[in-house]
Amino acid sequence: MKRIFSFGLWTVMHRGGDPFGQPTRAPLDPLQAMSGLAAHGAQAFELHAEDLIPSGSPDAERDRLIRKARGLMEDVGIICVACGSDVFSDPVFRDGGLTSNEARVRRQAIARYKAAIDVGHLLDAPLFNIWGGRDGAEVDASRSPLDALKRLRDGFNELADYIARQGYNMRLSIEPKPNEPRGDLYLSTVGHTLGLIATLEQPDRVGVVLELAHAAMAGLNPAYEVAHALHAGKLFGIHLNGQRPLRFDQDLRFGGANLKDGFFVVKLLEEEVWPGPRSFDARPYRTTDGQGVWQFVEGCIRAYQILAEKVQQYHDDPEVQHLLAEIASWDTEEPDDAGGASAPRVFAYERLDHLVFEILMGTR
Amino acid sequence: MKRIFSFGLWTVMHRGGDPFGQPTRAPLDPLQAMSGLAAHGAQAFELHAEDLIPSGSPDAERDRLIRKARGLMEDVGIICVACGSDVFSDPVFRDGGLTSNEARVRRQAIARYKAAIDVGHLLDAPLFNIWGGRDGAEVDASRSPLDALKRLRDGFNELADYIARQGYNMRLSIEPKPNEPRGDLYLSTVGHTLGLIATLEQPDRVGVVLELAHAAMAGLNPAYEVAHALHAGKLFGIHLNGQRPLRFDQDLRFGGANLKDGFFVVKLLEEEVWPGPRSFDARPYRTTDGQGVWQFVEGCIRAYQILAEKVQQYHDDPEVQHLLAEIASWDTEEPDDAGGASAPRVFAYERLDHLVFEILMGTR
Amino acid sequence: MKRIFSFGLWTVMHRGGDPFGQPTRAPLDPLQAMSGLAAHGAQAFELHAEDLIPSGSPDAERDRLIRKARGLMEDVGIICVACGSDVFSDPVFRDGGLTSNEARVRRQAIARYKAAIDVGHLLDAPLFNIWGGRDGAEVDASRSPLDALKRLRDGFNELADYIARQGYNMRLSIEPKPNEPRGDLYLSTVGHTLGLIATLEQPDRVGVVLELAHAAMAGLNPAYEVAHALHAGKLFGIHLNGQRPLRFDQDLRFGGANLKDGFFVVKLLEEEVWPGPRSFDARPYRTTDGQGVWQFVEGCIRAYQILAEKVQQYHDDPEVQHLLAEIASWDTEEPDDAGGASAPRVFAYERLDHLVFEILMGTR
Amino acid sequence: MKRIFSFGLWTVMHRGGDPFGQPTRAPLDPLQAMSGLAAHGAQAFELHAEDLIPSGSPDAERDRLIRKARGLMEDVGIICVACGSDVFSDPVFRDGGLTSNEARVRRQAIARYKAAIDVGHLLDAPLFNIWGGRDGAEVDASRSPLDALKRLRDGFNELADYIARQGYNMRLSIEPKPNEPRGDLYLSTVGHTLGLIATLEQPDRVGVVLELAHAAMAGLNPAYEVAHALHAGKLFGIHLNGQRPLRFDQDLRFGGANLKDGFFVVKLLEEEVWPGPRSFDARPYRTTDGQGVWQFVEGCIRAYQILAEKVQQYHDDPEVQHLLAEIASWDTEEPDDAGGASAPRVFAYERLDHLVFEILMGTR
């Protein structure tokens, strides 16, 4: 399997600002982002429709921008693997998108998502991914969370139905996140998303995009999050990055933190031969300049490749093989063998865990 | 609706020990626990079968103990609303119960749960609740989390099937928790549990028991957790308690922490007229003596009653009513009204949130 | 003691934007902020010099703006209790202020702080408070943390010396915070700040400003933070607000979260008759409009007053008095009384903690 | 400098129990622990006096046990680098040791520490380390945190004075920790400990022992904690281990988690040529048996050695050298060079951080 590496356009377009600091980098336009990504090792990108096409653009303008983008994509050799929509930054959504208390705003959110679905279709994106950055609450008294979940369910049903009726060759996914700087989100984890999907009208059409930093925000083991999505047959995408604990969504360069967690995520993806793109949703440091952005891109890709090689080394290591074979033998033994006066089981996990450390460090 | 208040027997039987301290209270036997609970305001209890019947007791001994318990229950007027099993404290489960790498241990876990299901049936418990305190891993290399989820699925299927084949009038529930002191658990939140249930053979027979402290361990909004379970029709039970952030499962007295979160949980349960028992899974402080344990019991119940009265006050407050009516009006307005040159929406959430504070403080 | 209530000008001037959302409120100029605060219950304000005087303004412009401000302050009856400087938002500080790897930037930071100290002096501010929002690192390899601490020490020494040499009647304080969205800060808690102050040339001139949300970000008990500062004689200021766990600096309205923690902070301040201003460093919700900002202001003040009344009720409650007297008696008893065959001590903390709950709820 | 590796005797004597599980390993006596440590790479140990000598032993018994221990220590070639005391597990300390509300219990705590100081002296321990596992509160109403700090200050003063008056060649240290399973501790971090030490009568005699897991519990950057202690000249000891976020004190094998944080801690210790013992305060997994305990010991030591080699590689790497030289040049440049029309500074931190990743992975 040839791995596809992908980045959100917004990752390299991010200008380095934060709640206490002005932007530190010059703007990068979406076409520059695409060609830069292609030149530095990526085969694909994700985008918010609004990254490319200003919200409210007339159809003609939209089509012109898409033609231009498709031309460039062909020239530089990059494809679009997922499209989403920015239903969070406009103040009209300050009380929510699909969950707003205002019926008219919910309709606006739906309209915005549908327009973005069209854009995704025009870019041949096989996936439309929803991250509802305002679908939560700063003030719990403002609505019942049960109403919020019903509104999300209705919204997802309508969007899944739209894609089906349009005949688009596109799947729908939802990306959870525990909280925003000041609001708790209703779909906090992969688990909650899988739970909600099970209540949809067409659950088979809808899956999950998992982001490592979002899992880490809730202190969850990210490899277990991947496992839950795989077990349900719903890992439609993954956002790879790094995150230090007890901090808001940091979107650090993949390899920049959580090295061991990163290894176990890569291990599971590789062992299960997961076919999706390895997509990065990270941002350069605020000290990084316009050139450094591409080192950031190369760093993410290189980190995945290194960790994937470590997975191979792990499976090739004779001592690891021996220990795993022993563990596997416990799963198949006959009941009779296990009962009676058998010697107490020796669990060599301590050693196995140390071998993981040494393989990660490159000292085996 | 008459509220049923319930406690785990283990809550009042807990002797105050912790990883760095020996027990501080004398043992309390399960029958004393039942009569003490009944005498201090509880109408019901939960138990681990092993709280009453030592694991491995012959059937005759089991039946004798159950007869004795049922006699006492009738005398003091208390019922059993949920049964579980201690598939965590015995060292045989040190590598897991349903998820152990040893097939023979998984069979032991299943056998233990089935025996406990029988005990629950004999006590007329309408619910069997599984909290798999060892169904996680200290060492991620020890098994694939995907295998672990499959084992959990198989185990839950077998137990649900057992209950059905025995013809017991009993539902099955699963209680998630993010982690143990040194291991990450595979079923970390209500969401993950709902997601897994959707993959079972008989999903309709299986639900969730939500514990507030467990939700708080992952920093999740506990009222949203309740909403997810309600939305899926799967809130089979609730464990009320308190928890300070960034600490391990504290099981503080309900009302001892998270006052505002507690209010919104009670608000949702009362607004939805949830019919289940208000069950407490908390422990007295280690400084509390044998008499203080009953003040602890009364404190939990009183805290719920006070918060439920606050919910009533909230709905009766004219200013709150006015603000909620205004919010509700946004949900029904016609599209035409909303468009055009309408004045910008005023969100009075800041005031509403302050009114919650004043109602909680009793100053309205 | 008449309590002084104070707000940072930046709190009401904040326009509701966040990393994923554009501002939701119209700009408010600093003079409007001052008069609005005075009109809604505040007697004082804090500011960053840059809130009032654009960085780089010539002296004449500075003096003109200060004259105007002082005129208004006298008119509306509000005083300035603390001044600081924005040494974080300008990209020049993207690698740090006092801790930048660039000597020239460190000099710029010092110059900026000195100019702001002058502004504070001209506004009769008795305190200059430094929060070094960039004095941390995204990339730990970028500098040794030991060098960073030496740079902070040198910087604080120079600023304390400047204030002394100018003869300003002004104390210097430092406000710690564990981390920024993507960088760890070197002065993370009250404790670390006290530790660093002990290494300064003139430690007596320098103290701490404690923010509740910053303490909560590290999961620390905020009342203990206050106690540490008081014990060292260094509580030069306090920033009151609310914060939910596992989230970045939320700066919620005081009373909007952490009710019990808030009570114990107020209790300690009131019991120790701490003479400083009760200063709020919080922000309105992003749904709050320009009018709601003043409800936010009133809400903060009202929350403090309510909690202070609760402290009084606590001390007036006969059962609380009885329990506290019993506890106090243990501290004075003679060794002989305690030894021998005395009955085991009964710790009524469970009850005492429940009484705190009831007093907070207004049900005693 | 020859590195000394050390372990707490309690680390290998720990039997694998936890709040929900019985012990999984047979007991190991303290002399077996010493000889086992010596046989598996350690040159030193720490202990709680009670690990070797049951509390309350008569002097003759104490001296007999110490003679036996010293004989063995000489035979196997191991020394004692720090002694402490278990002033937490006995129920008499359930309300605190040095901070108990009972004057008689505070005296008991002092007496216990003094007896343990004597034991440390008899074992030639150059350090007496206090970790006050009960010096916090479950119930904040039980005492003022200000009184608690005064009691700690008085206790530390008395113990430092005792060591001085006895003429022992021994320093005193304090080990902070943010919280216990159900109580918040008063000395939560290195910073708070440094702050309190500055208020002692003989601050020069007292320092800090820093534990990585304890720092991680508060989400603090452990290398910054080390830097604070070094900056104050007070890093008297270090406890190396691993910790996953949002969990209680896990004491994982060094190298078992936090790989990058571990690297930066080792980097600082090695760069500063810190002369103290590299001491491990970790515990084997509960699945580890009596033999595996020694693999655990070897794993901790090996992890430190590997990370120390990585530090050397980092400094030897030409590209790293080039980047660090460039950074260093910014610190020395003349003001004139920096001003004017100089090109914007390029911060190559993104690349530097990636080089750290590659060096850690062994791929450079």
mmCIF file of C-alpha atoms in Angstrom, chain A residues 9 30-31 34 45-70 73 79-86 110-129 159 162-163 166 168-171:
data_model
loop_
_atom_site.group_PDB
_atom_site.id
_atom_site.type_symbol
_atom_site.label_atom_id
_atom_site.label_comp_id
_atom_site.label_asym_id
_atom_site.label_seq_id
_atom_site.Cartn_x
_atom_site.Cartn_y
_atom_site.Cartn_z
ATOM 1 C CA LEU A 9 -4.826 23.843 3.738
ATOM 2 C CA PRO A 30 -4.747 28.518 -1.011
ATOM 3 C CA LEU A 31 -3.121 27.826 -4.361
ATOM 4 C CA MET A 34 -1.482 23.434 -2.525
ATOM 5 C CA PHE A 45 -4.968 18.112 1.009
ATOM 6 C CA GLU A 46 -8.103 18.812 2.987
ATOM 7 C CA LEU A 47 -9.786 22.164 3.100
ATOM 8 C CA HIS A 48 -12.633 24.197 4.418
ATOM 9 C CA ALA A 49 -14.537 25.337 1.343
ATOM 10 C CA GLU A 50 -14.043 28.878 2.655
ATOM 11 C CA ASP A 51 -10.245 28.476 2.466
ATOM 12 C CA LEU A 52 -10.650 28.541 -1.311
ATOM 13 C CA ILE A 53 -13.963 30.242 -1.962
ATOM 14 C CA PRO A 54 -15.146 33.186 0.110
ATOM 15 C CA SER A 55 -18.519 32.481 1.688
ATOM 16 C CA GLY A 56 -21.315 33.956 -0.377
ATOM 17 C CA SER A 57 -19.439 33.926 -3.689
ATOM 18 C CA PRO A 58 -21.764 33.669 -6.713
ATOM 19 C CA ASP A 59 -21.741 30.338 -8.550
ATOM 20 C CA ALA A 60 -19.755 31.753 -11.455
ATOM 21 C CA GLU A 61 -17.022 32.977 -9.157
ATOM 22 C CA ARG A 62 -17.057 29.670 -7.318
ATOM 23 C CA ASP A 63 -16.710 27.739 -10.562
ATOM 24 C CA ARG A 64 -13.899 29.985 -11.756
ATOM 25 C CA LEU A 65 -11.955 29.464 -8.533
ATOM 26 C CA ILE A 66 -12.514 25.727 -8.690
ATOM 27 C CA ARG A 67 -11.343 25.530 -12.310
ATOM 28 C CA LYS A 68 -8.223 27.395 -11.319
ATOM 29 C CA ALA A 69 -7.649 25.115 -8.343
ATOM 30 C CA ARG A 70 -8.238 21.945 -10.360
ATOM 31 C CA MET A 73 -3.923 20.440 -8.639
ATOM 32 C CA ILE A 79 -5.686 15.675 -4.805
ATOM 33 C CA CYS A 80 -8.393 16.724 -2.398
ATOM 34 C CA VAL A 81 -9.285 14.021 0.120
ATOM 35 C CA ALA A 82 -11.728 15.873 2.334
ATOM 36 C CA CYS A 83 -13.766 19.052 2.389
ATOM 37 C CA GLY A 84 -15.400 20.811 5.304
ATOM 38 C CA SER A 85 -16.930 24.182 6.074
ATOM 39 C CA ASP A 86 -16.128 27.018 8.413
ATOM 40 C CA ILE A 110 -27.254 23.785 6.852
ATOM 41 C CA ALA A 111 -27.111 25.992 3.763
ATOM 42 C CA ARG A 112 -23.446 26.669 4.349
ATOM 43 C CA TYR A 113 -22.661 22.974 4.735
ATOM 44 C CA LYS A 114 -24.617 22.135 1.575
ATOM 45 C CA ALA A 115 -22.741 24.756 -0.405
ATOM 46 C CA ALA A 116 -19.482 23.343 0.893
ATOM 47 C CA ILE A 117 -20.585 19.814 0.018
ATOM 48 C CA ASP A 118 -21.059 21.060 -3.528
ATOM 49 C CA VAL A 119 -17.553 22.510 -3.476
ATOM 50 C CA GLY A 120 -16.185 19.222 -2.191
ATOM 51 C CA HIS A 121 -17.951 17.392 -4.988
ATOM 52 C CA LEU A 122 -16.502 19.753 -7.561
ATOM 53 C CA LEU A 123 -13.025 19.013 -6.179
ATOM 54 C CA ASP A 124 -13.708 15.237 -6.229
ATOM 55 C CA ALA A 125 -13.389 15.039 -2.462
ATOM 56 C CA PRO A 126 -14.503 11.575 -1.325
ATOM 57 C CA LEU A 127 -15.306 12.834 2.162
ATOM 58 C CA PHE A 128 -17.168 15.732 3.707
ATOM 59 C CA ASN A 129 -16.038 16.284 7.280
ATOM 60 C CA LEU A 159 -26.808 16.560 5.190
ATOM 61 C CA TYR A 162 -28.523 15.794 0.636
ATOM 62 C CA ILE A 163 -25.369 13.971 -0.396
ATOM 63 C CA GLN A 166 -27.390 14.659 -5.166
ATOM 64 C CA TYR A 168 -22.441 12.532 -4.893
ATOM 65 C CA ASN A 169 -19.780 9.878 -4.452
ATOM 66 C CA MET A 170 -18.978 11.190 -1.026
ATOM 67 C CA ARG A 171 -19.131 9.980 2.534
#
